[in-house]
Coordinates of C-alpha atoms in Angstrom, one line a residue:
Chain C
M19 CA -0.1 0.1 -0.2
R20 CA 2.7 2.5 1.0
S21 CA 4.9 1.8 -2.2
R22 CA 1.5 2.4 -4.1
L23 CA 1.3 6.1 -2.4
V24 CA 5.2 6.6 -3.2
I25 CA 4.5 5.6 -7.0
L26 CA 1.4 7.9 -7.2
F27 CA 3.5 10.8 -5.3
L28 CA 6.3 10.3 -7.9
L29 CA 4.0 10.3 -10.9
G30 CA 2.3 13.5 -9.6
L31 CA 5.6 14.9 -9.1
A32 CA 6.8 13.9 -12.9
L33 CA 3.4 15.3 -14.1
A34 CA 3.8 18.6 -12.5
A35 CA 7.7 19.0 -12.9
P36 CA 7.6 20.9 -16.1
L37 CA 6.0 23.9 -14.5
V38 CA 8.8 24.5 -12.5
I39 CA 11.9 23.0 -14.5
Y40 CA 12.9 23.3 -18.0
P41 CA 11.0 20.3 -19.8
V42 CA 14.0 19.6 -22.2
F43 CA 16.2 19.2 -19.3
L44 CA 13.5 16.7 -17.6
A45 CA 13.4 15.0 -20.9
K46 CA 16.9 14.6 -21.0
V47 CA 17.1 13.2 -17.8
L48 CA 14.3 10.5 -18.4
C49 CA 16.1 9.3 -21.6
F50 CA 19.1 9.0 -19.7
A51 CA 17.3 7.2 -16.9
L52 CA 15.5 4.7 -19.4
F53 CA 19.2 3.9 -20.8
A54 CA 20.6 3.5 -17.3
C55 CA 17.5 1.3 -16.5
A56 CA 18.2 -0.8 -19.7
F57 CA 22.0 -1.0 -18.9
N58 CA 21.2 -2.0 -15.5
L59 CA 19.0 -5.0 -16.4
L60 CA 22.2 -6.6 -17.8
L61 CA 24.6 -5.4 -15.0
G62 CA 22.2 -5.5 -11.8
F63 CA 20.2 -8.3 -12.5
A64 CA 22.2 -10.6 -15.1
G65 CA 25.7 -9.7 -13.5
L66 CA 26.9 -8.9 -17.0
L67 CA 29.0 -5.8 -17.4
S68 CA 28.7 -4.3 -20.9
F69 CA 31.1 -1.5 -21.8
G70 CA 29.7 -0.9 -25.0
H71 CA 26.0 0.0 -24.5
A72 CA 26.6 3.7 -25.9
V73 CA 26.3 1.7 -29.4
F74 CA 22.7 1.0 -29.1
L75 CA 21.8 4.2 -27.7
G76 CA 23.3 5.7 -31.1
T77 CA 22.0 3.1 -33.2
G78 CA 18.5 3.9 -32.2
G79 CA 19.4 7.6 -32.5
Y80 CA 20.6 7.2 -36.1
V81 CA 17.8 5.0 -37.5
T82 CA 15.1 7.4 -36.1
G83 CA 17.0 10.6 -36.8
W84 CA 17.3 9.1 -40.6
L85 CA 13.6 7.8 -40.8
M86 CA 12.4 11.2 -39.5
I87 CA 14.4 13.4 -42.1
N88 CA 14.0 11.1 -45.2
S89 CA 10.7 9.0 -45.0
G90 CA 8.0 11.1 -43.6
L91 CA 7.0 8.6 -41.2
T92 CA 5.5 9.6 -38.0
P93 CA 7.7 9.5 -34.7
E94 CA 6.0 6.8 -32.9
I95 CA 6.9 4.4 -36.0
A96 CA 10.3 5.8 -36.3
I97 CA 10.8 5.3 -32.6
I98 CA 9.5 1.6 -32.9
A99 CA 12.0 1.4 -35.8
G100 CA 15.1 2.6 -33.9
T101 CA 14.2 0.3 -31.1
I102 CA 13.9 -2.7 -33.4
A103 CA 17.4 -2.0 -34.9
G104 CA 19.0 -1.7 -31.7
G105 CA 17.5 -4.9 -30.6
L106 CA 18.7 -6.7 -33.9
L107 CA 22.2 -5.3 -33.2
G108 CA 22.2 -6.5 -29.7
A109 CA 20.9 -10.0 -30.8
V110 CA 24.3 -10.1 -32.9
F111 CA 26.5 -8.6 -30.5
G112 CA 25.0 -10.7 -27.6
K113 CA 25.4 -13.9 -29.3
L114 CA 29.1 -13.0 -29.9
A115 CA 29.8 -11.5 -26.4
V116 CA 27.9 -14.3 -24.1
K117 CA 30.5 -16.4 -25.2
R118 CA 33.2 -15.0 -22.9
E119 CA 32.6 -14.2 -19.2
G120 CA 33.3 -11.4 -16.7
I121 CA 36.0 -8.9 -17.8
Y122 CA 36.2 -10.7 -21.2
F123 CA 32.7 -9.7 -21.7
A124 CA 33.4 -6.0 -20.9
M125 CA 36.0 -6.1 -23.3
V126 CA 34.4 -7.6 -26.1
T127 CA 31.5 -5.5 -25.9
L128 CA 33.8 -2.4 -26.0
A129 CA 35.5 -3.6 -28.9
L130 CA 32.3 -4.5 -30.8
A131 CA 31.2 -1.1 -29.9
Q132 CA 34.3 0.7 -31.2
L133 CA 34.1 -1.4 -34.5
V134 CA 30.5 0.1 -34.9
F135 CA 31.8 3.6 -34.0
F136 CA 34.3 3.4 -37.0
L137 CA 31.5 2.1 -39.4
Y138 CA 29.2 4.9 -38.2
L139 CA 32.5 7.3 -38.8
Q140 CA 32.4 6.4 -42.3
A141 CA 29.0 5.5 -43.3
P142 CA 26.8 7.6 -45.7
F143 CA 23.8 7.8 -43.8
T144 CA 25.1 9.1 -40.2
G145 CA 26.5 12.3 -41.7
G146 CA 30.0 11.6 -40.2
E147 CA 31.4 14.0 -37.7
D148 CA 28.4 16.4 -38.5
G149 CA 25.6 13.6 -37.5
L150 CA 22.0 14.1 -38.5
Q151 CA 21.0 17.7 -37.7
G152 CA 17.6 19.2 -37.8
V153 CA 15.7 16.0 -37.0
P154 CA 12.1 17.1 -37.2
R155 CA 9.9 16.0 -34.1
G156 CA 6.9 15.4 -36.1
K157 CA 3.4 14.7 -34.9
V158 CA 2.6 11.5 -33.2
F159 CA -0.1 9.6 -34.8
G160 CA -0.4 12.6 -37.2
L161 CA -2.2 14.4 -34.4
I162 CA -0.1 15.9 -31.4
D163 CA 2.6 18.1 -32.6
L164 CA 5.9 17.5 -30.6
A165 CA 7.3 20.8 -31.4
D166 CA 6.3 22.2 -28.4
N167 CA 8.8 21.4 -25.4
Q168 CA 6.2 20.7 -22.8
T169 CA 4.0 18.2 -25.2
M170 CA 7.7 16.5 -26.1
Y171 CA 8.3 16.1 -22.3
Y172 CA 4.7 14.3 -21.9
F173 CA 5.5 12.3 -24.7
V174 CA 9.0 11.4 -23.4
L175 CA 7.3 10.8 -20.0
A176 CA 4.9 8.1 -21.6
I177 CA 7.7 6.1 -23.3
F178 CA 10.0 6.2 -20.3
L179 CA 7.2 4.8 -18.2
A180 CA 6.5 2.3 -20.8
G181 CA 9.9 0.9 -20.9
F182 CA 10.6 1.3 -17.2
W183 CA 7.4 -1.0 -16.6
L184 CA 8.6 -3.5 -19.3
I185 CA 12.0 -3.7 -17.4
H186 CA 10.3 -3.9 -13.9
R187 CA 8.1 -6.7 -15.7
T188 CA 11.1 -8.2 -17.0
V189 CA 13.0 -8.5 -13.5
H190 CA 9.7 -9.7 -11.6
S191 CA 8.8 -12.5 -14.1
P192 CA 10.4 -16.2 -13.8
F193 CA 12.6 -15.1 -16.4
G194 CA 14.2 -12.2 -14.2
Q195 CA 14.6 -14.9 -11.2
I196 CA 16.6 -17.4 -13.5
M197 CA 18.7 -14.3 -14.6
K198 CA 19.6 -13.5 -11.1
A199 CA 19.9 -17.1 -10.2
I200 CA 22.8 -17.2 -13.1
R201 CA 24.1 -14.3 -11.6
E202 CA 24.4 -15.6 -8.2
N203 CA 25.6 -19.2 -9.1
E204 CA 26.1 -19.9 -12.9
S205 CA 27.1 -23.6 -12.3
R206 CA 24.3 -24.1 -10.2
A207 CA 21.7 -22.6 -12.9
T208 CA 23.4 -24.6 -15.6
S209 CA 22.9 -27.9 -13.4
L210 CA 19.3 -27.0 -12.7
G211 CA 19.0 -27.3 -16.6
Y212 CA 18.9 -23.7 -17.6
D213 CA 20.5 -22.9 -20.8
V214 CA 22.6 -20.2 -19.4
N215 CA 23.7 -18.6 -22.7
Q216 CA 20.5 -18.5 -23.9
Y217 CA 18.9 -16.3 -20.8
K218 CA 22.0 -14.2 -20.9
W219 CA 21.4 -13.6 -24.4
I220 CA 17.8 -12.7 -24.3
A221 CA 18.6 -10.4 -21.3
F222 CA 21.1 -8.8 -23.6
I223 CA 18.6 -8.3 -26.6
I224 CA 16.0 -6.5 -24.3
S225 CA 18.4 -4.3 -22.7
A226 CA 20.0 -3.3 -26.2
A227 CA 16.4 -2.6 -27.6
M228 CA 15.4 -0.6 -24.4
S229 CA 18.7 1.4 -24.9
A230 CA 17.8 2.0 -28.4
L231 CA 14.3 2.8 -27.5
A232 CA 16.1 5.6 -25.1
G233 CA 18.2 7.1 -28.0
S234 CA 15.8 7.2 -30.3
T235 CA 13.6 9.6 -28.0
K236 CA 16.6 11.3 -27.3
T237 CA 17.2 12.2 -30.8
L238 CA 13.5 13.5 -31.0
V239 CA 14.0 15.8 -28.0
F240 CA 17.3 17.3 -29.4
E241 CA 16.6 16.9 -32.8
L242 CA 20.3 15.5 -33.5
A243 CA 21.9 11.9 -33.6
S244 CA 25.6 12.4 -33.5
L245 CA 28.7 10.0 -33.0
T246 CA 29.1 11.3 -29.3
D247 CA 26.0 8.9 -28.6
V248 CA 28.1 5.9 -29.9
H249 CA 31.5 6.7 -28.5
W250 CA 32.9 4.5 -25.3
H251 CA 32.9 7.8 -23.3
M252 CA 28.8 7.3 -23.4
S253 CA 29.3 3.7 -22.4
G254 CA 31.2 4.6 -19.3
E255 CA 28.6 7.3 -18.6
V256 CA 25.6 4.8 -18.4
I257 CA 27.8 2.8 -16.1
L258 CA 28.7 5.7 -13.8
M259 CA 24.8 6.5 -13.6
T260 CA 23.9 3.0 -12.6
L261 CA 26.9 2.9 -10.0
V262 CA 26.0 6.2 -8.6
G263 CA 22.3 5.3 -8.1
G264 CA 22.8 1.8 -7.1
V265 CA 23.4 -1.3 -9.0
G266 CA 20.9 -3.8 -9.1
T267 CA 17.9 -1.6 -7.7
I268 CA 14.9 -0.9 -9.5
I269 CA 14.7 3.2 -8.9
G270 CA 18.7 3.5 -8.8
P271 CA 19.7 4.1 -12.2
L272 CA 16.9 7.0 -12.2
V273 CA 18.2 8.6 -9.7
G274 CA 21.8 8.0 -10.7
A275 CA 20.9 9.5 -14.3
G276 CA 19.2 12.6 -12.5
V277 CA 22.5 13.2 -10.4
V278 CA 24.8 12.7 -13.3
V279 CA 22.9 14.6 -16.0
S280 CA 22.4 17.8 -13.4
M281 CA 26.2 17.4 -12.7
Q282 CA 27.1 17.6 -16.4
N283 CA 24.6 20.7 -17.1
Y284 CA 25.9 22.4 -14.1
L285 CA 29.8 21.9 -15.0
S286 CA 29.3 22.5 -18.7
G287 CA 28.0 25.9 -18.3
G288 CA 30.7 27.7 -16.9
E289 CA 34.6 27.6 -16.9
L290 CA 34.3 24.3 -14.8
G291 CA 33.7 22.3 -18.3
N292 CA 37.3 21.3 -18.5
Y293 CA 37.0 19.4 -15.1
L294 CA 33.9 17.2 -16.1
N295 CA 36.0 14.1 -17.2
I296 CA 38.2 14.8 -14.0
I297 CA 35.3 15.0 -11.7
M298 CA 33.3 12.0 -13.6
G299 CA 36.7 10.0 -13.0
A300 CA 36.9 10.9 -9.3
V301 CA 33.3 9.8 -8.8
F302 CA 33.9 6.5 -10.7
V303 CA 36.7 6.0 -8.1
I304 CA 34.8 7.2 -5.0
C305 CA 31.9 4.8 -5.8
V306 CA 33.9 1.8 -6.4
L307 CA 36.2 2.3 -3.3
S308 CA 33.4 3.4 -0.7
F309 CA 30.0 3.5 -2.0
R310 CA 29.3 0.4 -4.0
S311 CA 25.8 0.0 -3.3
G312 CA 25.0 3.8 -4.7
I313 CA 22.6 6.0 -3.7
V314 CA 19.4 4.0 -3.6
G315 CA 21.3 1.0 -2.0
Q316 CA 22.5 3.1 0.9
F317 CA 19.1 4.5 1.4
N318 CA 17.6 1.0 1.4
K319 CA 20.2 -0.2 4.0
F320 CA 19.4 2.7 6.3
R321 CA 15.6 2.3 6.2
R322 CA 16.2 -1.5 6.8
N323 CA 18.6 -0.6 9.9
N324 CA 16.3 2.3 11.1
F325 CA 12.7 1.3 10.6
Chain V
M21 CA 61.2 -3.7 -60.3
A22 CA 58.8 -1.8 -57.9
T23 CA 55.3 -3.5 -58.8
F24 CA 55.0 -7.3 -59.7
L25 CA 51.5 -8.6 -60.3
G26 CA 50.0 -5.3 -59.7
I27 CA 51.5 -4.9 -56.3
N28 CA 53.5 -1.8 -55.5
F29 CA 56.2 -3.1 -53.1
F30 CA 57.5 0.2 -52.1
A31 CA 53.9 0.9 -50.6
L32 CA 53.2 -2.7 -49.5
F33 CA 56.5 -2.5 -47.5
G34 CA 56.1 0.9 -46.2
Q35 CA 52.7 -0.2 -44.8
L36 CA 53.9 -3.6 -43.4
L37 CA 56.8 -1.3 -41.4
I38 CA 54.2 0.9 -40.2
G39 CA 51.7 -2.4 -39.2
L40 CA 55.4 -3.9 -37.5
I41 CA 55.9 -0.6 -35.4
N42 CA 52.1 -0.5 -34.3
G43 CA 52.3 -4.2 -33.4
S44 CA 55.4 -3.5 -31.3
F45 CA 53.5 -1.2 -29.2
Y46 CA 50.3 -3.5 -29.4
A47 CA 52.8 -6.5 -28.1
L48 CA 54.2 -4.3 -25.1
L49 CA 50.9 -3.0 -24.0
S50 CA 49.1 -6.4 -24.0
L51 CA 52.2 -7.9 -22.8
G52 CA 51.7 -5.5 -19.6
L53 CA 47.9 -6.5 -19.2
A54 CA 48.5 -10.0 -19.5
I55 CA 51.5 -10.1 -16.9
I56 CA 48.9 -8.1 -14.5
F57 CA 46.1 -10.4 -15.4
G58 CA 48.1 -13.5 -14.9
L59 CA 48.7 -12.5 -11.0
L60 CA 45.9 -10.1 -10.3
R61 CA 43.3 -11.5 -12.2
I62 CA 42.2 -7.9 -13.5
I63 CA 42.2 -5.7 -16.3
N64 CA 44.1 -2.3 -16.1
F65 CA 41.8 -0.1 -17.9
A66 CA 44.4 2.8 -16.9
Q67 CA 47.2 0.9 -19.3
G68 CA 46.5 3.2 -21.9
A69 CA 46.5 6.3 -19.6
M70 CA 50.1 5.1 -18.6
Y71 CA 51.3 4.9 -21.9
M72 CA 50.2 8.4 -22.4
L73 CA 51.8 9.3 -19.2
G74 CA 55.1 8.0 -20.2
A75 CA 55.2 9.9 -23.4
F76 CA 54.2 12.9 -21.5
V77 CA 56.7 12.6 -18.7
A78 CA 59.6 12.1 -21.6
L79 CA 58.4 15.2 -23.2
L80 CA 58.0 17.4 -20.2
G81 CA 61.5 16.2 -18.9
F82 CA 63.0 17.0 -22.2
K83 CA 61.1 20.4 -22.4
Y84 CA 61.6 21.5 -18.9
M85 CA 64.7 19.7 -17.6
G86 CA 66.9 18.9 -20.7
M87 CA 66.3 15.0 -20.0
N88 CA 67.5 13.3 -23.1
Y89 CA 66.0 10.3 -24.7
W90 CA 68.3 7.6 -23.4
V91 CA 67.8 8.7 -19.7
A92 CA 64.0 9.2 -20.4
L93 CA 64.2 5.5 -22.0
L94 CA 65.4 4.4 -18.3
V95 CA 63.9 6.9 -16.0
V96 CA 60.3 7.1 -17.3
P97 CA 59.4 3.6 -17.0
I98 CA 60.6 3.4 -13.5
I99 CA 58.4 6.8 -12.6
V100 CA 55.3 5.1 -14.4
G101 CA 56.0 1.8 -12.6
L102 CA 56.1 3.8 -9.0
I103 CA 52.7 5.6 -10.0
G104 CA 51.4 2.0 -10.6
I105 CA 52.5 0.6 -7.6
L106 CA 51.0 3.5 -5.6
I107 CA 47.7 2.8 -7.5
Q108 CA 47.7 -0.7 -6.7
R109 CA 48.7 -0.3 -2.9
F110 CA 46.4 2.4 -2.2
L111 CA 43.5 1.8 -4.3
I112 CA 43.2 -1.7 -5.9
R113 CA 44.2 -3.8 -2.6
P114 CA 41.4 -2.4 -0.5
I115 CA 39.0 -3.9 -3.2
V116 CA 40.9 -7.0 -3.9
N117 CA 38.1 -9.2 -2.5
E118 CA 35.3 -7.7 -4.3
D119 CA 34.1 -8.9 -7.7
H120 CA 36.9 -8.0 -10.5
L121 CA 34.8 -5.8 -12.4
Y122 CA 35.0 -3.3 -9.6
S123 CA 38.7 -2.9 -10.3
L124 CA 37.8 -2.6 -13.9
L125 CA 35.9 0.4 -13.1
L126 CA 38.2 1.8 -10.8
T127 CA 41.0 2.0 -13.3
F128 CA 38.4 3.2 -16.0
G129 CA 37.8 6.3 -13.6
L130 CA 41.7 6.7 -12.9
A131 CA 42.1 6.7 -16.8
L132 CA 39.2 9.1 -17.3
M133 CA 40.8 11.3 -14.5
I134 CA 44.3 11.0 -15.9
Q135 CA 43.4 12.1 -19.3
G136 CA 41.1 15.1 -18.3
I137 CA 44.0 16.2 -16.2
F138 CA 46.2 16.4 -19.1
T139 CA 43.7 17.5 -21.3
H140 CA 43.1 20.3 -19.0
W141 CA 46.8 21.4 -19.0
F142 CA 47.9 20.7 -22.5
G143 CA 44.8 21.1 -24.5
S144 CA 43.7 17.9 -26.9
S145 CA 46.1 18.8 -29.7
G146 CA 49.2 16.6 -30.4
Q147 CA 52.8 17.7 -29.6
S148 CA 56.2 16.6 -30.9
Y149 CA 59.2 14.9 -29.3
P150 CA 62.3 15.0 -31.4
V151 CA 64.2 11.8 -32.7
P152 CA 67.3 11.1 -30.8
E153 CA 70.4 12.5 -32.6
A154 CA 72.0 8.8 -32.7
L155 CA 68.9 7.4 -34.7
K156 CA 68.4 10.2 -37.0
G157 CA 68.7 9.1 -41.0
G158 CA 68.0 5.8 -42.0
M159 CA 69.0 2.9 -44.5
R160 CA 67.9 2.3 -47.9
L161 CA 67.1 -1.3 -48.5
P162 CA 66.3 -3.1 -51.8
F163 CA 62.4 -2.3 -51.5
M164 CA 62.1 0.5 -49.3
Y165 CA 63.6 3.2 -47.2
L166 CA 64.0 2.4 -43.6
P167 CA 64.3 5.1 -41.0
N168 CA 66.9 4.1 -38.1
Y169 CA 64.6 5.1 -35.3
R170 CA 61.6 2.8 -36.6
A171 CA 64.2 -0.2 -36.9
W172 CA 65.1 0.6 -33.6
I173 CA 61.5 0.3 -32.2
I174 CA 61.1 -3.1 -33.7
V175 CA 64.3 -4.1 -32.2
V176 CA 64.0 -2.9 -28.9
S177 CA 60.3 -4.0 -28.4
V178 CA 61.2 -7.3 -29.4
L179 CA 63.9 -7.6 -27.2
V180 CA 62.1 -6.1 -24.1
C181 CA 59.1 -8.4 -24.8
F182 CA 61.3 -11.2 -25.2
S183 CA 63.3 -10.9 -22.2
T184 CA 60.2 -10.3 -20.2
W185 CA 59.1 -13.7 -21.6
W186 CA 62.3 -15.5 -20.7
M187 CA 62.3 -13.9 -17.2
I188 CA 58.7 -15.4 -16.7
E189 CA 59.6 -18.9 -17.9
K190 CA 63.0 -19.5 -17.2
T191 CA 64.0 -17.7 -14.0
K192 CA 63.3 -18.1 -10.3
L193 CA 61.5 -15.0 -10.0
G194 CA 59.3 -16.3 -12.8
V195 CA 58.6 -19.2 -10.9
Y196 CA 57.3 -17.7 -8.1
L197 CA 55.0 -15.3 -10.3
R198 CA 53.6 -18.6 -11.9
A199 CA 53.0 -20.2 -8.9
G200 CA 51.4 -17.1 -7.8
T201 CA 49.0 -17.2 -10.7
E202 CA 48.1 -21.1 -9.8
N203 CA 47.7 -20.8 -6.1
P204 CA 48.6 -17.7 -4.0
Q205 CA 47.4 -19.1 -0.7
L206 CA 50.4 -22.1 -1.2
L207 CA 52.8 -20.0 -2.4
Q208 CA 52.3 -17.7 0.7
A209 CA 52.6 -20.8 2.8
F210 CA 55.9 -21.3 1.7
G211 CA 57.2 -17.9 3.1
I212 CA 57.0 -15.9 -0.2
N213 CA 55.6 -12.2 0.3
V214 CA 52.7 -12.6 -2.1
P215 CA 51.1 -9.3 -1.7
L216 CA 54.6 -7.7 -2.2
I217 CA 55.0 -9.8 -5.6
V218 CA 51.6 -8.5 -6.8
T219 CA 52.3 -4.8 -6.1
L220 CA 55.7 -5.2 -7.9
T221 CA 53.9 -7.1 -10.7
F222 CA 51.6 -4.5 -11.0
G223 CA 54.2 -1.9 -11.2
F224 CA 56.0 -3.9 -13.9
G225 CA 53.3 -4.3 -16.2
V226 CA 52.4 -0.6 -15.6
G227 CA 56.0 0.2 -16.4
L228 CA 56.0 -1.5 -19.5
A229 CA 53.1 0.7 -20.6
G230 CA 55.5 3.8 -19.4
F231 CA 58.2 2.6 -21.6
A232 CA 56.1 1.9 -24.6
G233 CA 55.0 5.5 -24.1
V234 CA 58.5 6.8 -24.4
M235 CA 59.4 4.8 -27.3
A236 CA 56.0 6.0 -28.9
A237 CA 56.9 9.8 -28.3
P238 CA 59.0 10.5 -31.1
V239 CA 57.0 8.6 -33.9
Y240 CA 53.5 9.4 -32.9
S241 CA 52.4 12.9 -31.6
V242 CA 52.1 13.2 -28.0
S243 CA 48.2 13.9 -26.8
P244 CA 46.1 13.3 -24.0
D245 CA 44.1 10.9 -26.0
M246 CA 46.6 8.9 -27.3
G247 CA 46.3 6.3 -24.8
S248 CA 42.5 5.5 -24.9
N249 CA 42.6 5.2 -28.8
I250 CA 45.1 2.4 -28.5
L251 CA 43.9 0.6 -25.6
I252 CA 40.6 -0.4 -27.1
I253 CA 42.6 -2.0 -30.0
V254 CA 44.9 -3.6 -27.6
F255 CA 41.6 -5.0 -25.6
A256 CA 40.7 -6.6 -28.9
I257 CA 43.8 -8.1 -29.3
V258 CA 44.0 -9.5 -25.8
V259 CA 40.4 -11.1 -26.7
I260 CA 41.9 -12.4 -30.0
G261 CA 45.0 -14.0 -28.3
G262 CA 43.6 -15.0 -25.2
M263 CA 45.5 -14.1 -21.8
G264 CA 46.5 -17.6 -21.3
S265 CA 50.1 -17.2 -22.3
I266 CA 52.6 -14.4 -22.2
G267 CA 54.2 -15.6 -25.6
G268 CA 50.9 -15.6 -27.1
A269 CA 50.2 -11.9 -25.9
I270 CA 53.7 -10.8 -27.7
L271 CA 52.9 -13.0 -30.8
T272 CA 49.1 -11.6 -31.4
G273 CA 50.1 -8.2 -31.1
L274 CA 52.6 -8.2 -33.5
G275 CA 50.7 -10.4 -35.7
M276 CA 47.7 -8.0 -35.6
G277 CA 50.1 -5.0 -36.5
I278 CA 51.2 -6.8 -39.6
V279 CA 47.3 -7.7 -40.3
E280 CA 46.5 -3.7 -40.0
G281 CA 49.6 -2.7 -42.0
L282 CA 48.4 -5.3 -45.1
T283 CA 45.0 -4.1 -44.9
K284 CA 46.1 -0.7 -45.1
Y285 CA 47.6 -1.4 -48.5
F286 CA 45.0 -3.6 -49.7
Y287 CA 41.7 -2.3 -48.4
P288 CA 42.4 1.0 -46.4
E289 CA 38.6 1.7 -45.9
A290 CA 38.7 -1.2 -43.3
S291 CA 42.1 -0.7 -41.6
A292 CA 40.6 0.9 -38.8
T293 CA 38.1 -1.9 -38.2
V294 CA 40.0 -5.0 -39.4
I295 CA 41.4 -6.1 -35.8
F296 CA 37.7 -6.0 -34.3
L297 CA 36.7 -8.0 -37.4
V298 CA 39.4 -10.6 -36.6
M299 CA 38.0 -10.6 -33.0
V300 CA 34.6 -11.4 -34.3
I301 CA 35.8 -14.1 -36.1
V302 CA 37.8 -15.7 -33.4
L303 CA 34.8 -15.4 -31.0
M304 CA 32.9 -17.4 -33.5
I305 CA 35.4 -20.2 -34.1
K306 CA 37.7 -20.3 -30.8
P307 CA 35.8 -18.3 -28.3
S308 CA 38.8 -18.7 -25.7
G309 CA 41.2 -17.2 -28.1
L310 CA 44.2 -18.3 -30.3
F311 CA 46.5 -19.0 -27.3
G312 CA 43.8 -19.4 -24.4
K313 CA 43.1 -22.5 -22.5
N314 CA 39.5 -23.6 -22.7
A315 CA 38.1 -22.6 -19.4

């Protein structure tokens, strides 16, 4: 009952937020939050550290951006296409990456993402270094014009909630239970008759598709798809968001995305911009050394001990 | 006789030479990674940053203290190695019992910080380091012109790689190292100071990256992002070779440099991606890597 009230309260907050805060900033936070939730599905619940998740974010963005510019499709179709493209790429990468474990998995995903980065750098449809600029936001179902930032925000909120709900359902389904069993003890899961690699693969595909959904939406918000979203730096950022918020918690990546995006916005405004990477690196080091459960994990511990 | 069967030998050998030089650096870096992985079971994401640090320390020493190349070649790896020892002792050791993914993230954070600091100080454009006087000029070979410094890189890298391999496979110290890889608790029970060996090994592996950095300073431009660019390629090479054997890391590094060089001649569009494509193929055929043991 109490958790329902909390959810209703948060939902009310999200609906009222654009009255106080700049809607594009909020939409950015939600896009990254969905990205981080998708990443966390893999790291937090299947125990797989992907170091190349930016590639799915970027792919979704490019496909959606290209379709919006060149095809005249409505935004919801372009977003679905971007999501499917990310899922397909995830199916290929996942098939290769689940052959290795732990640290090797991280290196394989990083290398595969770099491969695609170079392809996108040279490919004719990505606009190279310039990216795809001036992507039109279009009208949802041909009816609702997204040109207004406030309307755009509510559209993003709806997408975020749908994606978040899907991830939440995945984690709490029998499939999610098996994923967690694999994370805790892979050989035991194997001995129980589960095809471990198959489960990891499916988790990878879902995570990739949801990341692409985040990227597709982000492209509409900023009317831009660029190489920044495919760069390994972006893969590092999503790890940081998840780590700061709390690996393996449902709400953690949302909190982490809020913190990291706010930090970036604040720092890139002034002369502190140069320090952004230094500070991000320092936050990484501090989190790993003494704050491994993240903000939400820490909060949950505190609540358990005191209430 | 410059062309035969439509192949321009001058261009081909030129690309092969560049490939061999890149391969020398791949070999030095992946060797360092493999040594560290062998004993600590972690991947040092800051290996690229340490390579960049080596090049920068040599450059700054030259600019502000007049440190010449030969001194740098000796002193810089020690400085970088000492920094590595401090990192291992004070940052990595406290989390040694946690999941190894955390140490990967820790070193990733360190790499971001180091690269960020140098970008802040020196901007992101490259700076040049002069080729030492004694190695200027070059030799005219039948098919190509070979600059002395480039020949020096290949010879010295192969020498350093081989002596490291010899030290690990053939000496008493190497026996301790390999025993530590197999069973650290048992080795400690024999009265060997295993934590010390672990720290020194990390320092040595990182020092190799610093050494590679000094070697690279005169041929590549010295810039803050030189490390992260090469590191991702080295990761792919490590996946291709598998980290089971020291010799495997060296051979794969050199071999992939040559593959890259050949690609640059025959199909230049794919030269940036060819190593990653080889990785994909290896993953499909022999996932544990060319020299990896099947786990």
